[in-house]
Tab-separated table of C-alpha atoms in Angstrom:
chain	number	residue	atom	x	y	z
A	100	MET	CA	-26.749	-8.342	19.705
A	101	LYS	CA	-24.696	-6.877	16.932
A	102	LYS	CA	-26.476	-6.499	13.611
A	103	LEU	CA	-24.531	-6.558	10.386
A	104	LYS	CA	-25.053	-5.113	6.933
A	105	TYR	CA	-24.654	-6.956	3.670
A	106	ILE	CA	-23.707	-5.671	0.313
A	107	ALA	CA	-23.787	-8.299	-2.399
A	108	LEU	CA	-21.092	-8.261	-4.977
A	109	VAL	CA	-21.925	-9.961	-8.238
A	110	ALA	CA	-18.376	-10.654	-9.233
A	111	LEU	CA	-17.758	-11.803	-12.722
A	112	ALA	CA	-14.022	-11.328	-13.417
A	113	ALA	CA	-12.070	-8.862	-15.550
A	114	LEU	CA	-11.210	-8.743	-19.191
A	115	THR	CA	-7.813	-7.135	-18.695
A	116	ALA	CA	-5.123	-6.241	-21.174
A	117	CYS	CA	-3.148	-9.363	-20.312
A	118	THR	CA	-5.916	-11.857	-21.079
A	119	LYS	CA	-6.047	-14.007	-24.211
A	120	VAL	CA	-9.655	-15.125	-24.038
A	121	GLU	CA	-12.253	-14.891	-26.768
A	122	MET	CA	-14.687	-11.950	-26.527
A	123	ASP	CA	-17.600	-14.120	-27.644
A	124	SER	CA	-17.278	-16.171	-24.468
A	125	TYR	CA	-18.711	-13.227	-22.509
A	126	SER	CA	-22.300	-12.061	-22.427
A	127	PRO	CA	-23.813	-8.946	-20.808
A	128	ASP	CA	-25.224	-10.927	-17.900
A	129	ARG	CA	-21.665	-11.891	-16.911
A	130	LYS	CA	-20.639	-8.319	-16.136
A	131	VAL	CA	-19.670	-7.299	-12.620
A	132	THR	CA	-22.652	-5.820	-10.764
A	133	PHE	CA	-23.448	-5.279	-7.110
A	134	GLN	CA	-26.545	-5.687	-4.975
A	135	ALA	CA	-26.921	-3.547	-1.857
A	136	ALA	CA	-29.009	-4.475	1.179
A	137	ALA	CA	-28.785	-4.744	4.935
A	138	TYR	CA	-29.194	-8.183	6.434
A	139	VAL	CA	-30.524	-8.885	9.923
A	140	PRO	CA	-29.625	-12.485	10.846
A	141	GLN	CA	-32.468	-13.034	13.317
A	142	THR	CA	-35.251	-12.214	10.854
A	143	LYS	CA	-33.545	-12.344	7.444
A	144	ALA	CA	-35.142	-8.946	6.868
A	145	ASN	CA	-33.777	-6.245	4.612
A	146	VAL	CA	-32.926	-2.747	5.784
A	147	THR	CA	-31.961	-0.204	3.175
A	148	LEU	CA	-28.394	1.038	2.897
A	149	TRP	CA	-29.395	3.992	0.735
A	150	ASP	CA	-29.195	6.404	3.679
A	151	GLU	CA	-25.668	5.196	4.450
A	152	PHE	CA	-24.039	5.753	1.040
A	153	HIS	CA	-24.634	6.032	-2.705
A	154	ALA	CA	-21.155	4.823	-3.682
A	155	PHE	CA	-18.428	2.713	-2.135
A	156	LYS	CA	-14.908	1.584	-2.945
A	157	ALA	CA	-13.782	-1.939	-3.850
A	158	LYS	CA	-10.636	-3.830	-4.772
A	159	ALA	CA	-10.404	-7.304	-6.262
A	160	PHE	CA	-7.494	-9.736	-6.390
A	161	LEU	CA	-7.301	-12.311	-9.140
A	162	HIS	CA	-5.721	-15.710	-8.528
A	163	ALA	CA	-5.639	-16.884	-12.111
A	164	ASP	CA	-5.126	-20.231	-13.728
A	165	ARG	CA	-2.680	-19.954	-16.633
A	166	GLY	CA	-5.225	-21.709	-18.803
A	167	ASP	CA	-7.183	-18.464	-18.849
A	168	GLY	CA	-4.287	-16.742	-20.599
A	169	TYR	CA	-3.137	-14.516	-17.724
A	170	THR	CA	0.504	-13.551	-17.656
A	171	SER	CA	0.828	-13.977	-13.909
A	172	GLU	CA	-1.014	-16.135	-11.429
A	173	THR	CA	-1.913	-13.383	-8.965
A	174	GLN	CA	-2.685	-9.767	-9.858
A	175	ASP	CA	-4.780	-6.735	-8.983
A	176	PHE	CA	-8.053	-7.029	-10.809
A	177	PHE	CA	-9.731	-3.604	-10.776
A	178	GLY	CA	-8.497	-0.305	-12.163
A	179	THR	CA	-4.897	0.708	-12.722
A	180	ALA	CA	-1.829	1.488	-10.647
A	181	ASP	CA	-2.711	5.195	-10.963
A	182	ASN	CA	-5.734	4.720	-8.701
A	183	ASN	CA	-4.231	1.917	-6.595
A	184	HIS	CA	-6.547	-0.534	-8.410
A	185	ILE	CA	-9.563	0.860	-6.572
A	186	GLU	CA	-12.970	1.029	-8.261
A	187	THR	CA	-15.910	3.231	-7.263
A	188	ILE	CA	-19.181	1.314	-7.212
A	189	THR	CA	-22.371	3.293	-7.947
A	190	PRO	CA	-26.071	2.479	-8.557
A	191	TYR	CA	-27.608	1.944	-12.020
A	192	GLN	CA	-31.025	1.482	-13.561
A	193	ASP	CA	-32.014	-1.488	-15.740
A	194	GLY	CA	-30.801	0.114	-18.953
A	195	GLY	CA	-27.442	1.087	-17.524
A	196	SER	CA	-28.206	4.737	-16.761
A	197	PRO	CA	-27.145	6.083	-13.357
A	198	ALA	CA	-29.829	5.691	-10.707
A	199	ALA	CA	-30.785	8.781	-8.720
A	200	SER	CA	-32.974	7.052	-6.152
A	201	GLU	CA	-33.308	3.751	-4.384
A	202	SER	CA	-36.601	2.981	-6.106
A	203	ASN	CA	-35.074	2.884	-9.598
A	204	THR	CA	-31.809	1.158	-8.650
A	205	SER	CA	-31.462	-2.251	-10.293
A	206	PHE	CA	-27.783	-2.953	-9.655
A	207	TRP	CA	-24.543	-1.402	-8.421
A	208	ALA	CA	-21.466	-1.535	-10.624
A	209	PRO	CA	-18.108	0.020	-11.480
A	210	SER	CA	-17.977	2.325	-14.499
A	211	HIS	CA	-15.800	-0.226	-16.350
A	212	ASP	CA	-17.099	-3.698	-17.209
A	213	TYR	CA	-15.415	-6.731	-15.624
A	214	TYR	CA	-16.052	-10.425	-16.244
A	215	TRP	CA	-15.494	-13.783	-14.639
A	216	PRO	CA	-12.527	-15.754	-16.007
A	217	LYS	CA	-13.419	-18.914	-17.922
A	218	SER	CA	-11.436	-21.407	-15.865
A	219	ALA	CA	-13.030	-22.888	-12.758
A	220	ASN	CA	-9.519	-22.947	-11.269
A	221	SER	CA	-9.333	-19.148	-11.272
A	222	TYR	CA	-10.882	-17.208	-8.423
A	223	LEU	CA	-11.236	-13.700	-6.996
A	224	ASN	CA	-10.967	-12.184	-3.520
A	225	PHE	CA	-12.807	-8.912	-2.815
A	226	ILE	CA	-12.486	-6.149	-0.221
A	227	ALA	CA	-14.692	-3.059	0.079
A	228	TRP	CA	-15.136	0.004	2.264
A	229	TYR	CA	-16.928	3.349	2.416
A	230	ASP	CA	-15.579	6.626	3.783
A	231	LYS	CA	-17.846	9.680	3.701
A	232	ASN	CA	-14.859	11.984	3.138
A	233	GLY	CA	-13.165	9.775	0.554
A	234	ARG	CA	-9.936	9.062	2.412
A	235	THR	CA	-7.889	6.148	1.080
A	236	PRO	CA	-6.807	3.419	3.528
A	237	ALA	CA	-3.117	3.284	4.405
A	238	THR	CA	-3.129	-0.378	3.332
A	239	SER	CA	-5.736	-2.244	1.284
A	240	SER	CA	-4.543	-5.745	0.483
A	241	GLU	CA	-5.973	-9.245	0.828
A	242	THR	CA	-4.591	-9.548	4.347
A	243	SER	CA	-4.372	-5.964	5.632
A	244	LEU	CA	-6.804	-3.051	5.720
A	245	SER	CA	-5.797	-0.036	7.790
A	246	TRP	CA	-6.228	3.682	8.363
A	247	THR	CA	-3.454	5.800	9.900
A	248	GLY	CA	-3.765	9.255	11.462
A	249	TYR	CA	-7.509	9.271	10.787
A	250	THR	CA	-9.218	12.381	12.209
A	251	VAL	CA	-12.942	12.013	12.876
A	252	GLN	CA	-15.427	14.809	12.208
A	253	GLY	CA	-18.894	14.934	13.744
A	254	ASP	CA	-20.650	13.764	10.565
A	255	ASP	CA	-18.134	11.099	9.488
A	256	ASN	CA	-19.041	7.577	8.471
A	257	LEU	CA	-16.553	4.781	7.807
A	258	LEU	CA	-17.533	1.173	7.029
A	259	TYR	CA	-15.614	-1.890	5.919
A	260	ALA	CA	-16.856	-5.211	4.551
A	261	ASP	CA	-15.902	-8.742	5.454
A	262	GLU	CA	-13.563	-10.060	2.779
A	263	ALA	CA	-15.072	-12.380	0.171
A	264	TRP	CA	-12.613	-15.198	-0.567
A	265	HIS	CA	-12.378	-17.750	-3.378
A	266	TYR	CA	-15.290	-16.646	-5.555
A	267	ASN	CA	-15.365	-17.692	-9.201
A	268	LEU	CA	-19.041	-17.226	-10.045
A	269	ASN	CA	-22.240	-15.743	-8.714
A	270	THR	CA	-23.943	-17.201	-5.697
A	271	THR	CA	-27.673	-16.970	-5.078
A	272	ASN	CA	-28.582	-15.129	-1.892
A	273	ASP	CA	-32.379	-15.156	-1.845
A	274	SER	CA	-32.526	-15.731	1.894
A	275	HIS	CA	-30.340	-12.666	2.468
A	276	TYR	CA	-32.128	-10.386	0.017
A	277	THR	CA	-35.781	-11.417	0.090
A	278	GLY	CA	-37.809	-8.767	-1.728
A	279	ASP	CA	-34.847	-7.192	-3.533
A	280	ARG	CA	-34.773	-7.112	-7.324
A	281	VAL	CA	-31.224	-8.501	-7.480
A	282	THR	CA	-30.421	-11.582	-5.409
A	283	ASN	CA	-27.321	-13.045	-7.063
A	284	GLY	CA	-23.803	-12.104	-6.092
A	285	VAL	CA	-20.941	-12.414	-3.680
A	286	PRO	CA	-22.256	-11.470	-0.200
A	287	MET	CA	-20.314	-8.850	1.753
A	288	LEU	CA	-21.077	-7.772	5.329
A	289	PHE	CA	-20.399	-4.132	6.164
A	290	HIS	CA	-19.450	-2.985	9.671
A	291	HIS	CA	-19.225	0.532	11.071
A	292	ALA	CA	-15.669	1.355	12.089
A	293	LEU	CA	-16.551	4.452	14.127
A	294	ALA	CA	-18.880	5.180	17.067
A	295	GLN	CA	-21.554	7.769	17.801
A	296	VAL	CA	-22.299	9.615	21.045
A	297	ALA	CA	-25.042	12.001	22.185
A	298	PHE	CA	-25.854	13.858	25.395
A	299	LYS	CA	-29.396	14.853	26.342
A	300	ALA	CA	-31.145	16.375	29.369
A	301	SER	CA	-34.656	16.000	30.784
A	302	ALA	CA	-36.441	17.087	33.961
A	303	THR	CA	-38.977	15.508	36.326
A	304	ASN	CA	-41.174	16.873	39.136
A	305	ALA	CA	-41.090	20.401	37.750
A	306	THR	CA	-44.311	21.461	39.502
A	307	SER	CA	-45.144	21.342	43.196
A	308	GLY	CA	-48.157	23.323	44.433
A	309	ASP	CA	-47.708	26.992	43.567
A	310	TYR	CA	-44.095	26.482	42.528
A	311	THR	CA	-42.738	25.626	39.079
A	312	ARG	CA	-39.064	24.855	38.545
A	313	SER	CA	-36.958	24.513	35.379
A	314	VAL	CA	-33.307	24.032	34.429
A	315	ALA	CA	-31.392	26.520	32.298
A	316	ILE	CA	-28.092	24.977	31.151
A	317	THR	CA	-25.511	27.617	30.305
A	318	SER	CA	-22.472	25.388	29.681
A	319	PHE	CA	-21.883	21.678	29.045
A	320	SER	CA	-18.714	19.848	27.996
A	321	LEU	CA	-16.775	16.595	28.170
A	322	SER	CA	-13.006	16.975	28.316
A	323	ASN	CA	-10.160	14.824	26.980
A	324	VAL	CA	-11.879	13.269	23.965
A	325	TYR	CA	-9.576	11.996	21.199
A	326	SER	CA	-10.506	12.589	17.575
A	327	THR	CA	-7.462	11.104	15.793
A	328	GLY	CA	-6.324	7.490	15.695
A	329	SER	CA	-5.259	4.483	13.638
A	330	LEU	CA	-7.008	1.192	12.938
A	331	GLU	CA	-5.395	-1.994	11.642
A	332	LEU	CA	-7.410	-4.971	10.407
A	333	THR	CA	-5.991	-8.332	9.351
A	334	ASN	CA	-7.527	-11.245	7.481
A	335	ALA	CA	-6.295	-14.840	7.505
A	336	GLY	CA	-8.435	-15.816	4.520
A	337	SER	CA	-10.122	-19.055	3.512
A	338	GLU	CA	-9.292	-21.983	1.264
A	339	THR	CA	-12.951	-22.254	0.259
A	340	THR	CA	-15.637	-19.851	-0.936
A	341	ALA	CA	-16.580	-17.806	2.130
A	342	THR	CA	-16.842	-14.336	3.630
A	343	VAL	CA	-14.252	-13.894	6.378
A	344	PRO	CA	-14.465	-11.149	9.035
A	345	TRP	CA	-11.488	-8.886	9.517
A	346	GLU	CA	-9.719	-9.285	12.838
A	347	VAL	CA	-9.151	-6.065	14.750
A	348	ARG	CA	-5.506	-5.712	15.729
A	349	GLY	CA	-5.023	-5.030	19.435
A	350	ASN	CA	-7.784	-3.035	21.153
A	351	GLY	CA	-9.062	-1.501	17.937
A	352	TRP	CA	-8.372	2.165	17.314
A	353	ALA	CA	-5.102	3.450	18.754
A	354	THR	CA	-5.570	7.095	19.728
A	355	SER	CA	-3.013	9.744	18.845
A	356	GLY	CA	-2.664	13.508	18.857
A	357	THR	CA	-4.141	15.739	21.533
A	358	ALA	CA	-7.387	15.113	23.381
A	359	ALA	CA	-9.787	18.064	23.395
A	360	PRO	CA	-13.169	18.998	24.901
A	361	MET	CA	-16.451	18.085	23.231
A	362	ALA	CA	-18.943	20.823	24.112
A	363	ALA	CA	-22.556	21.826	23.629
A	364	THR	CA	-23.103	24.793	21.329
A	365	ILE	CA	-24.624	27.483	23.535
A	366	ALA	CA	-24.349	31.143	22.583
A	367	SER	CA	-22.963	33.536	25.146
A	368	GLY	CA	-25.757	34.817	27.376
A	369	SER	CA	-28.111	32.043	26.232
A	370	SER	CA	-29.097	28.718	27.761
A	371	ILE	CA	-30.742	25.381	26.977
A	372	SER	CA	-34.085	25.188	28.764
A	373	VAL	CA	-35.052	21.839	30.306
A	374	THR	CA	-38.607	21.552	31.604
A	375	GLY	CA	-39.662	17.962	30.854
A	376	ASP	CA	-38.887	15.656	27.920
A	377	ALA	CA	-35.296	15.163	26.790
A	378	VAL	CA	-33.642	17.908	24.751
A	379	ASN	CA	-30.270	17.771	22.985
A	380	LEU	CA	-27.145	19.048	24.675
A	381	ILE	CA	-24.773	17.471	22.140
A	382	PRO	CA	-26.796	15.872	19.303
A	383	MET	CA	-25.755	12.403	18.099
A	384	ARG	CA	-22.349	12.798	16.453
A	385	THR	CA	-19.594	10.528	15.211
A	386	VAL	CA	-16.583	9.999	17.471
A	387	LEU	CA	-13.390	8.001	17.392
A	388	PRO	CA	-13.840	4.679	19.234
A	389	GLN	CA	-11.891	4.913	22.483
A	390	THR	CA	-11.755	3.955	26.125
A	391	VAL	CA	-13.850	6.060	28.493
A	392	THR	CA	-11.018	7.165	30.727
A	393	GLY	CA	-11.044	8.700	34.179
A	394	SER	CA	-9.723	11.935	32.688
A	395	MET	CA	-12.931	12.496	30.669
A	396	MET	CA	-14.500	15.119	32.928
A	397	LEU	CA	-18.150	16.006	32.459
A	398	THR	CA	-18.676	19.652	33.407
A	399	ILE	CA	-22.021	21.419	33.509
A	400	GLU	CA	-23.164	24.870	34.622
A	401	TYR	CA	-26.850	25.474	35.077
A	402	ASP	CA	-29.482	27.522	36.872
A	403	ILE	CA	-32.461	26.157	38.784
A	404	VAL	CA	-35.161	28.739	38.073
A	405	THR	CA	-38.136	28.771	40.443
A	406	LYS	CA	-41.388	30.630	39.845
A	407	LYS	CA	-44.311	31.044	42.262
A	408	ASN	CA	-47.697	31.395	40.628
A	409	GLY	CA	-45.886	32.312	37.389
A	410	ALA	CA	-43.767	35.092	38.926
A	411	ASP	CA	-39.988	34.951	39.388
A	412	PHE	CA	-39.121	33.606	42.816
A	413	SER	CA	-35.467	32.479	42.868
A	414	VAL	CA	-32.488	31.446	40.733
A	415	GLU	CA	-29.820	29.063	42.009
A	416	HIS	CA	-26.577	28.785	39.982
A	417	ILE	CA	-24.775	25.424	40.132
A	418	THR	CA	-21.494	24.147	38.663
A	419	PHE	CA	-20.840	20.416	38.581
A	420	SER	CA	-17.791	18.470	37.354
A	421	LYS	CA	-17.044	14.758	37.653
A	422	SER	CA	-15.427	11.905	35.715
A	423	LEU	CA	-17.803	10.341	33.175
A	424	ARG	CA	-16.274	6.946	33.962
A	425	SER	CA	-17.282	7.275	37.629
A	426	LEU	CA	-20.749	8.562	36.766
A	427	VAL	CA	-21.500	5.768	34.270
A	428	SER	CA	-19.202	2.893	35.200
A	429	ILE	CA	-21.050	0.325	33.078
A	430	ILE	CA	-19.894	1.906	29.790
A	431	THR	CA	-16.126	1.561	29.677
A	432	GLU	CA	-15.599	2.294	25.988
A	433	TRP	CA	-17.153	3.848	22.910
A	434	GLY	CA	-16.934	0.756	20.732
A	435	MET	CA	-16.974	0.470	16.952
A	436	GLY	CA	-20.516	0.304	15.609
A	437	HIS	CA	-22.102	1.563	18.846
A	438	MET	CA	-24.429	4.536	19.342
A	439	ILE	CA	-24.409	5.712	22.978
A	440	THR	CA	-26.803	8.260	24.453
A	441	TYR	CA	-26.238	9.746	27.907
A	442	THR	CA	-29.404	11.383	29.292
A	443	LEU	CA	-29.070	13.640	32.351
A	444	VAL	CA	-32.356	13.475	34.267
A	445	PHE	CA	-32.832	16.441	36.627
A	446	ASN	CA	-35.158	15.566	39.517
A	447	LEU	CA	-36.388	19.019	40.518
A	448	SER	CA	-37.982	17.846	43.741
A	449	THR	CA	-34.766	16.378	45.145
A	450	ASP	CA	-32.197	18.601	43.367
A	451	SER	CA	-30.434	15.498	42.025
A	452	ILE	CA	-29.189	14.372	38.611
A	453	LEU	CA	-29.467	10.783	37.351
A	454	ILE	CA	-27.553	9.800	34.206
A	455	GLN	CA	-29.312	7.154	32.108
A	456	PRO	CA	-27.114	5.623	29.365
A	457	THR	CA	-28.498	3.748	26.367
A	458	LEU	CA	-26.349	1.727	23.975
A	459	GLU	CA	-27.620	0.845	20.494
A	460	ASN	CA	-26.121	-0.865	17.475
A	461	TRP	CA	-25.426	1.659	14.716
A	462	GLU	CA	-25.803	-1.097	12.126
A	463	TYR	CA	-29.530	-1.487	12.535
A	464	ASN	CA	-32.118	1.023	13.728
A	465	GLY	CA	-34.043	-0.442	16.613
A	466	GLY	CA	-31.440	-2.945	17.796
A	467	ASN	CA	-30.456	-1.836	21.273
A	468	VAL	CA	-29.246	-2.788	24.693
A	469	THR	CA	-30.206	-0.516	27.577
A	470	VAL	CA	-27.675	-0.144	30.361
A	471	GLU	CA	-28.923	1.672	33.445
């Protein structure tokens, strides 16, 4: 079951240049702050987001009542046109100093103070995302969030939050944030937009009488993997206070550019030794979500090394190549928010290879579905 991550936004609306409100109507506890936590619906337990990011981006859209003194009824709320009205949200301690660790973080906030408007008829809509490499979405409006020509590196991380619609004051989220120091705010669920994949190898039945066998992998690769694509999300909104998931346009990421091999790093003349428990061929890395096509060919070269009573006996060199889709037909795509591990199990008594796939949810460590 898919697990989702919450970040709470304590949204208290902006004192912008076009307002005509009295300063004394605002107090420090009405400033915009954020609360960050992961939320697991089944248990209402918290899982830290600190390992995911220490800053994220947000935009807010003000639908203002003219009684609040705004010059227009709808306007960008954060920042300026120079930065596309995007704010960076970072962690702070109680006194307002930047927080360097999770343990002394009391709230998350933009560097500029924002406040709720006075009128109950005014409201704010919020979107948020995180990109490890700081790339700006192609579109970031109330109804469209998209990335175009996005090239994924092995350590990338991209998340987006459900849009928070029609908020005009804090909400209390104790059930979502039990145990956290800050529990008030506008709840926002974050989803991973990318996928992760790993390949491992293990061996069984390595010893039989006087003979000991092992695998020495000299080359391993998967061909025709796309790393560039585009993602378009749309949001129909809500007429009431609610968080609304983004709808993925089409089949999700649309691949583009040229597909290329994804290979294990093995120095020339070296090998990866497999004698028992699983070892990494390609450690868990981020990939572009995509269909597992018939043209993704898994190719491996390896030696079966046999020793008798500890002395060299024989070496058999083997090359194997076959479509990953045909080898593991149950996994047809690398979906957004999924972590997939393919383990090649070498049975050294039968000279066979079994591939065991495991699919986990990236959103929450420990949530998994095993497909074998």
